[in-house]
Amino acid sequence: MNRLLGLLFVVILLVSVVSADKQIIIGAIIDKSGDTASFAPGIETTIDLAASDLNDFYKKLNKNITVVIKKEFTNGTSESAATAAEKLVSEGAQLIVGPTTSEELSGCLQVLTREKILSINKTSSVKLAMPE
């Protein structure tokens, strides 16, 4: 799972890079006290590892590209996820990893859609991705 997420980061970020000098801001919505809080340490480790790998990769290519991770923590509710998404967007996030649950995603989906931010989440319902 961790390597898959890391590879997904690489593919998305390589496709999105258009200039030689760039900062890529990735946001993360992580449940620290709700039903999926037990996943938080693994999610944080995976995100940090992916960013480190990407920064090493860009350095080897002599590209002045830096991946920065911004993290926001939730209590597993849709309201806390919406607040986290708003904050990450205001901090310049171009991609958001998370949230973990469908309930959280339903809370921040309006923000993600309005701002045209891609969200990668492995456990939410596919029904949320379908147009109404």
XYZ file of C-alpha atoms in Angstrom:
132
model
C 0.000 0.000 0.000
C 2.723 2.481 0.959
C 4.728 1.921 -2.199
C 1.571 2.139 -4.326
C 0.745 5.527 -2.861
C 4.328 6.629 -3.422
C 4.245 5.514 -7.049
C 0.952 7.306 -7.549
C 2.569 10.489 -6.243
C 5.418 10.102 -8.691
C 3.144 9.614 -11.692
C 0.867 12.521 -10.836
C 3.663 14.906 -10.014
C 5.783 14.032 -13.014
C 2.848 14.690 -15.286
C 2.018 17.976 -13.560
C 5.521 19.454 -13.669
C 5.807 22.025 -16.436
C 8.587 24.335 -15.319
C 12.126 23.806 -14.107
C 11.671 25.894 -10.936
C 8.657 24.962 -8.916
C 7.328 24.132 -5.485
C 4.695 21.436 -5.385
C 2.479 21.630 -2.322
C 0.719 18.430 -1.321
C -1.871 18.597 1.396
C -2.794 15.731 3.677
C -6.005 15.323 5.646
C -5.315 12.835 8.422
C -7.766 11.523 11.016
C -5.946 11.673 14.368
C -8.818 11.007 16.784
C -11.739 9.469 14.877
C -12.560 5.935 13.792
C -9.534 5.648 11.484
C -6.982 7.305 13.778
C -5.009 4.056 13.958
C -4.050 4.582 10.296
C -2.555 8.026 10.960
C 1.058 6.984 11.688
C 1.246 4.866 8.531
C -0.334 7.558 6.399
C 2.071 10.199 7.704
C 5.076 7.952 7.157
C 3.971 7.120 3.616
C 3.398 10.749 2.672
C 6.722 11.862 4.144
C 8.569 9.021 2.396
C 6.945 9.824 -0.953
C 7.898 13.498 -0.635
C 11.460 12.590 0.292
C 11.713 10.192 -2.662
C 10.350 12.816 -5.040
C 12.714 15.501 -3.766
C 15.657 13.105 -4.177
C 14.458 12.246 -7.690
C 14.182 15.888 -8.754
C 17.587 16.647 -7.238
C 19.180 13.835 -9.282
C 17.634 15.356 -12.413
C 19.091 18.757 -11.466
C 15.581 20.180 -11.331
C 14.809 22.961 -8.920
C 11.560 21.351 -7.813
C 10.631 20.905 -4.187
C 7.750 18.857 -2.821
C 6.318 20.316 0.367
C 3.822 18.460 2.553
C 1.196 20.387 4.538
C -0.757 18.293 7.035
C -4.095 18.957 8.676
C -5.552 16.664 11.303
C -9.217 15.817 11.793
C -11.401 14.049 14.309
C -12.991 11.878 11.625
C -16.020 14.086 10.975
C -17.150 15.700 7.750
C -16.963 19.132 9.402
C -13.357 18.742 10.501
C -12.385 17.448 7.050
C -14.056 20.433 5.347
C -12.157 22.806 7.642
C -8.912 20.953 6.915
C -9.506 21.117 3.147
C -10.204 24.863 3.301
C -6.988 25.443 5.243
C -4.881 23.321 2.888
C -6.312 25.108 -0.150
C -5.545 28.472 1.472
C -1.957 27.253 1.969
C -1.631 26.464 -1.748
C -2.170 22.700 -1.843
C -2.284 21.466 -5.438
C -3.168 17.891 -4.504
C -4.653 16.468 -1.314
C -4.081 13.003 0.083
C -7.095 11.971 2.107
C -9.357 12.133 3.820
C -9.676 8.517 4.876
C -13.424 7.919 5.131
C -16.431 8.606 2.945
C -17.954 10.709 5.715
C -14.905 12.961 5.770
C -14.785 13.142 1.986
C -18.439 14.136 1.802
C -17.581 17.080 4.042
C -14.750 18.406 1.934
C -15.978 17.402 -1.536
C -17.524 20.820 -2.173
C -14.192 22.521 -1.412
C -12.236 20.079 -3.591
C -14.675 20.471 -6.482
C -14.845 24.262 -6.254
C -11.060 24.592 -6.168
C -10.473 21.796 -8.711
C -8.182 19.948 -6.316
C -7.454 16.277 -6.881
C -7.926 14.156 -3.770
C -6.366 10.726 -3.437
C -8.094 8.556 -0.865
C -8.009 4.807 -0.776
C -11.001 3.985 1.388
C -13.870 6.298 0.500
C -16.892 5.228 -1.522
C -16.750 5.281 -5.317
C -20.294 6.677 -5.271
C -18.888 10.015 -4.103
C -16.866 10.249 -7.308
C -19.869 9.787 -9.586
C -21.724 12.806 -10.949
C -25.265 13.163 -9.688
